[in-house]
Coordinates of C-alpha atoms in Angstrom, one line a residue:
X1 CA 0.0 0.0 0.0
X2 CA 1.2 3.5 -0.8
X3 CA 0.9 6.2 1.9
X4 CA 1.8 9.8 1.1
X5 CA 1.4 12.8 3.5
X6 CA 2.6 16.2 2.2
X7 CA 5.7 17.5 3.9
X8 CA 5.1 20.3 6.4
X9 CA 1.4 19.6 6.9
X10 CA 0.0 20.0 10.4
X11 CA -1.3 16.5 11.1
X12 CA -3.7 17.5 13.8
X13 CA -6.0 19.8 11.8
X14 CA -8.2 19.1 8.9
X15 CA -6.2 16.1 7.6
X16 CA -7.0 12.5 6.5
X17 CA -5.7 10.3 9.3
X18 CA -6.2 7.0 7.6
X19 CA -8.5 5.1 5.3
X20 CA -8.9 1.5 4.1
X21 CA -10.6 -0.4 1.4
X22 CA -12.5 -3.7 1.9
X23 CA -10.3 -5.5 -0.6
X24 CA -7.0 -5.1 -2.4
X25 CA -8.1 -6.6 -5.7
X26 CA -11.3 -5.7 -7.6
X27 CA -13.0 -6.8 -10.8
X28 CA -15.5 -5.3 -13.2
X29 CA -18.7 -4.6 -11.3
X30 CA -17.3 -4.9 -7.8
X31 CA -18.2 -2.4 -5.1
X32 CA -15.3 -0.6 -3.5
X33 CA -15.9 0.3 0.1
X34 CA -13.7 3.0 1.5
X35 CA -13.8 3.7 5.2
X36 CA -11.6 6.0 7.3
X37 CA -11.3 9.0 9.5
X38 CA -10.2 12.7 9.3
X39 CA -9.5 15.4 11.8
X40 CA -12.8 17.0 11.3
X41 CA -12.9 20.7 10.3
X42 CA -16.3 22.2 9.8
X43 CA -14.8 24.7 7.4
X44 CA -14.0 21.9 4.9
X45 CA -17.4 20.4 3.9
X46 CA -16.2 17.4 1.8
X47 CA -13.5 14.9 1.3
X48 CA -12.5 14.7 -2.3
X49 CA -11.9 11.2 -3.7
X50 CA -9.9 10.6 -6.9
X51 CA -9.1 7.3 -8.4
X52 CA -6.0 7.7 -10.7
X53 CA -5.4 5.2 -13.6
X54 CA -2.3 3.0 -13.6
X55 CA -0.7 5.2 -16.3
X56 CA -1.3 8.3 -14.2
X57 CA -2.7 10.1 -17.2
X58 CA -6.3 10.2 -16.2
X59 CA -9.0 9.6 -13.6
X60 CA -11.1 6.5 -13.4
X61 CA -13.4 8.3 -10.9
X62 CA -13.8 11.5 -9.0
X63 CA -16.2 11.8 -6.1
X64 CA -16.8 13.3 -2.7
X65 CA -17.9 12.2 0.8
X66 CA -19.1 14.2 3.7
X67 CA -17.4 13.2 7.0
X68 CA -19.4 12.9 10.2
X69 CA -18.7 15.2 13.1
X70 CA -16.5 12.6 14.7
X71 CA -14.4 12.5 11.5
X72 CA -15.4 9.0 10.3
X73 CA -16.6 8.4 6.8
X74 CA -17.7 5.6 4.5
X75 CA -18.1 5.7 0.7
X76 CA -19.0 2.9 -1.7
X77 CA -17.9 3.2 -5.4
X78 CA -18.1 0.8 -8.3
X79 CA -15.2 -0.5 -10.3
X80 CA -15.5 -0.7 -14.0
X81 CA -16.8 1.3 -16.9
X82 CA -15.2 3.2 -19.8
X83 CA -12.7 5.1 -17.5
X84 CA -11.4 1.7 -16.1
X85 CA -9.8 0.6 -19.3
X86 CA -6.5 -0.7 -17.9
X87 CA -5.6 -3.6 -15.6
X88 CA -3.1 -2.7 -12.9
X89 CA -2.7 -0.6 -9.8
X90 CA -5.0 2.3 -9.4
X91 CA -4.2 5.0 -6.8
X92 CA -7.0 6.2 -4.5
X93 CA -6.2 9.7 -3.4
X94 CA -8.2 11.5 -0.7
X95 CA -7.9 15.2 -0.2
X96 CA -9.1 17.0 3.0
X97 CA -6.7 20.0 3.5
X98 CA -3.9 17.4 3.1
X99 CA -3.7 14.3 0.9
X100 CA -3.4 10.6 1.5
X101 CA -3.0 7.9 -1.1
X102 CA -3.3 4.1 -1.3
X103 CA -3.3 1.7 -4.1
X104 CA -5.7 -1.1 -5.2
X105 CA -5.4 -3.7 -8.0
X106 CA -8.0 -3.9 -10.7
X107 CA -8.6 -6.7 -13.3
X108 CA -11.6 -6.6 -15.6
X109 CA -12.2 -10.4 -15.1
X110 CA -11.1 -12.8 -12.5
X111 CA -8.9 -15.7 -13.6
X112 CA -11.6 -18.3 -12.8
X113 CA -14.4 -16.4 -14.6
X114 CA -15.2 -16.2 -18.2
X115 CA -18.0 -13.7 -17.7
X116 CA -19.0 -11.3 -15.0
X117 CA -22.0 -12.5 -13.1
X118 CA -22.3 -9.2 -11.4
X119 CA -23.5 -7.4 -14.5
X120 CA -27.3 -7.5 -15.0
X121 CA -28.9 -8.9 -18.1
X122 CA -30.3 -6.0 -20.1
X123 CA -33.6 -6.9 -21.6
X124 CA -34.3 -5.9 -25.2
X125 CA -35.7 -2.4 -25.2
X126 CA -39.3 -2.3 -26.3
X127 CA -40.4 0.8 -28.2
X128 CA -42.4 3.2 -26.0
X129 CA -45.1 5.4 -27.6
X130 CA -44.5 9.1 -27.6
X131 CA -46.4 11.0 -24.9
X132 CA -49.6 12.6 -26.0
X133 CA -48.8 16.2 -26.7
X134 CA -51.5 18.7 -25.7
X135 CA -52.0 22.0 -27.4
X136 CA -48.9 24.0 -26.5
X137 CA -49.5 27.0 -24.3
X138 CA -47.7 30.3 -25.1
X139 CA -44.4 30.5 -23.3
X140 CA -43.0 33.9 -22.4
X141 CA -39.7 34.7 -24.1
X142 CA -36.6 34.8 -22.0
X143 CA -35.1 38.1 -21.0
X144 CA -32.7 39.6 -23.4
X145 CA -30.1 40.3 -20.7
X146 CA -29.0 36.9 -19.4
X147 CA -26.4 38.4 -17.2
X148 CA -29.2 39.1 -14.6
X149 CA -29.7 35.4 -14.1
X150 CA -28.6 34.5 -10.5
X151 CA -27.7 30.9 -9.6
X152 CA -29.1 29.3 -6.5
X153 CA -28.1 25.9 -5.2
X154 CA -29.5 22.9 -7.1
X155 CA -30.0 20.2 -4.4
X156 CA -29.8 17.5 -7.1
X157 CA -26.1 18.4 -7.5
X158 CA -25.1 18.6 -3.8
X159 CA -24.1 15.0 -3.4
X160 CA -22.4 13.3 -6.3
X161 CA -24.6 10.3 -7.5
X162 CA -27.7 11.4 -5.5
X163 CA -30.2 11.2 -7.0
X164 CA -28.9 8.6 -9.4
X165 CA -29.6 8.9 -13.1
X166 CA -30.9 5.3 -13.2
X167 CA -33.4 5.6 -10.3
X168 CA -36.8 7.1 -10.7
X169 CA -38.0 9.9 -8.3
X170 CA -40.7 7.5 -7.1
X171 CA -38.1 5.0 -6.0
X172 CA -36.6 7.6 -3.6
X173 CA -40.0 8.9 -2.5
X174 CA -41.1 5.3 -1.6
X175 CA -38.0 4.8 0.4
X176 CA -38.4 8.1 2.2
X177 CA -42.0 7.2 3.2
X178 CA -41.4 3.6 4.3
X179 CA -37.8 3.6 5.8
X180 CA -37.4 5.7 8.9
X181 CA -33.6 5.4 8.8
X182 CA -33.5 6.6 5.2
X183 CA -35.8 9.5 6.0
X184 CA -33.6 10.5 8.9
X185 CA -30.5 10.4 6.6
X186 CA -32.2 12.5 3.9
X187 CA -33.5 15.1 6.4
X188 CA -29.9 15.4 7.9
X189 CA -28.4 16.0 4.4
X190 CA -31.2 18.3 3.1
X191 CA -32.7 20.1 6.1
X192 CA -34.2 22.9 4.0
X193 CA -35.8 20.7 1.3
X194 CA -38.7 18.3 0.8
X195 CA -37.9 14.9 -0.8
X196 CA -39.7 15.9 -4.0
X197 CA -37.6 19.0 -4.3
X198 CA -34.4 17.0 -4.5
X199 CA -35.3 13.8 -6.4
X200 CA -38.3 15.0 -8.4
X201 CA -38.8 16.9 -11.7
X202 CA -40.2 20.4 -12.1
X203 CA -43.6 20.9 -13.7
X204 CA -43.7 21.5 -17.4
X205 CA -46.5 22.6 -19.8
X206 CA -47.0 18.9 -20.6
X207 CA -48.9 17.0 -18.0
X208 CA -47.0 14.2 -16.3
X209 CA -43.8 14.9 -18.3
X210 CA -41.3 14.1 -17.0
X211 CA -43.1 11.3 -15.1
X212 CA -42.0 10.5 -11.5
X213 CA -42.0 6.8 -12.3
X214 CA -39.3 7.1 -15.0
X215 CA -35.6 7.6 -14.3
X216 CA -33.6 10.4 -15.8
X217 CA -31.6 7.9 -17.7
X218 CA -34.7 6.6 -19.4
X219 CA -35.4 10.1 -20.9
X220 CA -31.7 10.7 -21.7
X221 CA -31.4 7.4 -23.6
X222 CA -34.6 8.1 -25.5
X223 CA -33.4 11.5 -26.5
X224 CA -30.0 10.3 -27.6
X225 CA -31.2 7.2 -29.5
X226 CA -34.6 8.1 -31.0
X227 CA -34.5 10.9 -33.6
X228 CA -38.3 11.3 -33.6
X229 CA -38.3 11.7 -29.8
X230 CA -35.4 14.2 -29.9
X231 CA -37.3 16.2 -32.5
X232 CA -40.5 16.2 -30.4
X233 CA -38.6 17.3 -27.3
X234 CA -36.7 20.1 -29.1
X235 CA -40.0 21.4 -30.5
X236 CA -41.6 21.5 -27.1
X237 CA -38.7 22.9 -25.1
X238 CA -36.7 25.2 -27.5
X239 CA -33.5 26.4 -25.9
X240 CA -33.6 23.8 -23.2
X241 CA -31.6 20.6 -22.9
X242 CA -32.9 17.3 -21.6
X243 CA -30.7 17.9 -18.5
X244 CA -32.4 21.2 -17.9
X245 CA -35.9 19.6 -17.9
X246 CA -34.8 16.8 -15.7
X247 CA -33.3 19.3 -13.2
X248 CA -29.6 18.6 -13.8
X249 CA -28.6 22.1 -14.8
X250 CA -25.4 24.1 -14.8
X251 CA -25.4 24.5 -11.1
X252 CA -22.2 23.0 -9.7
X253 CA -22.2 21.1 -6.4
X254 CA -20.3 22.7 -3.5
X255 CA -17.7 19.9 -3.2
X256 CA -16.3 20.9 -6.6
X257 CA -15.4 24.2 -5.1
X258 CA -13.2 22.3 -2.6
X259 CA -11.7 20.5 -5.6
X260 CA -11.0 23.8 -7.4
X261 CA -9.5 25.3 -4.2
X262 CA -7.2 22.3 -3.7
X263 CA -5.9 22.9 -7.2
X264 CA -5.6 26.6 -6.8
X265 CA -3.5 26.1 -3.7
X266 CA -1.3 23.4 -5.2
X267 CA -2.7 20.4 -3.3
X268 CA -3.9 18.9 -6.6
X269 CA -1.7 19.1 -9.7
X270 CA -2.6 20.6 -13.1
X271 CA -2.9 17.2 -14.7
X272 CA -5.1 15.9 -11.9
X273 CA -7.4 18.9 -12.0
X274 CA -7.8 18.8 -15.8
X275 CA -8.5 15.0 -15.6
X276 CA -11.1 15.6 -12.9
X277 CA -12.6 18.4 -15.0
X278 CA -12.8 16.1 -18.0
X279 CA -14.4 13.4 -15.9
X280 CA -17.0 15.8 -14.5
X281 CA -17.9 17.3 -17.9
X282 CA -18.2 13.9 -19.5
X283 CA -20.4 12.6 -16.7
X284 CA -22.6 15.7 -16.7
X285 CA -21.6 16.6 -13.1
X286 CA -20.8 20.0 -14.7
X287 CA -23.0 20.9 -17.7
X288 CA -22.0 23.7 -20.1
X289 CA -25.0 25.0 -22.1
X290 CA -24.7 24.7 -25.9
X291 CA -21.4 22.8 -25.8
X292 CA -21.4 19.2 -27.0
X293 CA -18.7 17.9 -24.8
X294 CA -17.0 14.5 -25.5
X295 CA -13.4 14.5 -24.3
X296 CA -10.7 17.1 -23.7
X297 CA -7.0 17.4 -23.8
X298 CA -4.9 20.4 -22.5
X299 CA -1.2 20.9 -22.2
X300 CA -1.0 24.2 -20.3
X301 CA -3.5 25.7 -17.9
X302 CA -3.7 29.5 -18.2
X303 CA -2.8 31.2 -15.0
X304 CA -5.9 33.4 -15.1
X305 CA -8.1 30.3 -15.0
X306 CA -6.3 29.2 -11.8
X307 CA -7.1 32.6 -10.3
X308 CA -10.7 32.3 -11.5
X309 CA -11.1 28.9 -9.8
X310 CA -9.5 30.3 -6.7
X311 CA -11.9 33.3 -6.6
X312 CA -14.9 31.1 -7.3
X313 CA -13.9 28.6 -4.5
X314 CA -13.8 31.6 -2.1
X315 CA -17.1 33.1 -3.3
X316 CA -15.4 36.2 -4.8
X317 CA -17.0 35.6 -8.2
X318 CA -20.3 34.0 -9.1
X319 CA -20.8 30.5 -10.4
X320 CA -22.0 31.9 -13.7
X321 CA -18.6 33.6 -14.1
X322 CA -16.8 30.4 -13.4
X323 CA -19.0 28.5 -15.9
X324 CA -18.4 31.3 -18.5
X325 CA -14.6 31.0 -18.1
X326 CA -14.8 27.2 -18.6
X327 CA -17.0 27.6 -21.6
X328 CA -14.5 30.2 -23.0
X329 CA -11.6 27.7 -22.7
X330 CA -13.6 25.1 -24.6
X331 CA -14.7 27.5 -27.3
X332 CA -11.2 28.9 -27.9
X333 CA -9.7 25.3 -28.1
X334 CA -7.6 25.9 -25.0
X335 CA -9.3 22.9 -23.7
X336 CA -9.4 20.8 -26.8
X337 CA -12.5 18.6 -27.5
X338 CA -11.6 15.4 -29.2

């Protein structure tokens, strides 16, 4: 196992004391359980988790976990997917004021298995009829001056992976109403919100669209694979993306501020930050309007963008300004889309 603690760090304040994984070797579809403890600091809301590929050139995953007041934490991730395309040693790096790293081994398939029983059998997708489209009501035009738009927190984006794209709002609502422990957890994480506000969809001019019994992924897949459905959606919601209607907008979760701050202060390298940014853009954790993002490559990070990230992480500029800066880098090919 690899343990690294930055030289000169005060080990008694806001640091990762230790963490462990439930296994040392993982295969495609396995769950990775990370447990550990930090010296809790209320000024640092989240522990940033990065899983670095064996080549060191990219990230297999980036995530966050909120420690309890006693400093303990647990996070479950999943091994496998398009970013886990190498067998070998992956570095798990935790950042919480300081950094701590350990390694795990990953092989897509175990030596005694020809297939992965953990993966579900995906049934053949049956065509679903398009929803009945009622007469469209007039929609007011957006304001000409978009600079007046102020961003407020989007609770869907507070905790990475919650709500999940492959779970329907009704799934979460049922759990909230039938499982007291789950209700207690939700209320502790979202004290100012109702369950519908976090996991549900906003009302549209089309009745029961989106439907609470359909997952976000259901709608995303239909939009991306059915030209007729895409055409219908675009005609009903001009200027909006499928992510806007499902509630996953450009609002950026708070833990990414911590990630940006760690980069701005040198605790995360340029290559790690750009790899993390690439991961978050690809996985729609950050959504840039009107940019069809696939993959990026960048050799040199402009110093002004480091300053922009630092200012945003300290609330000196707005989230909109940070998003605009990021969009500028993509449009000017400073971040190259491949």
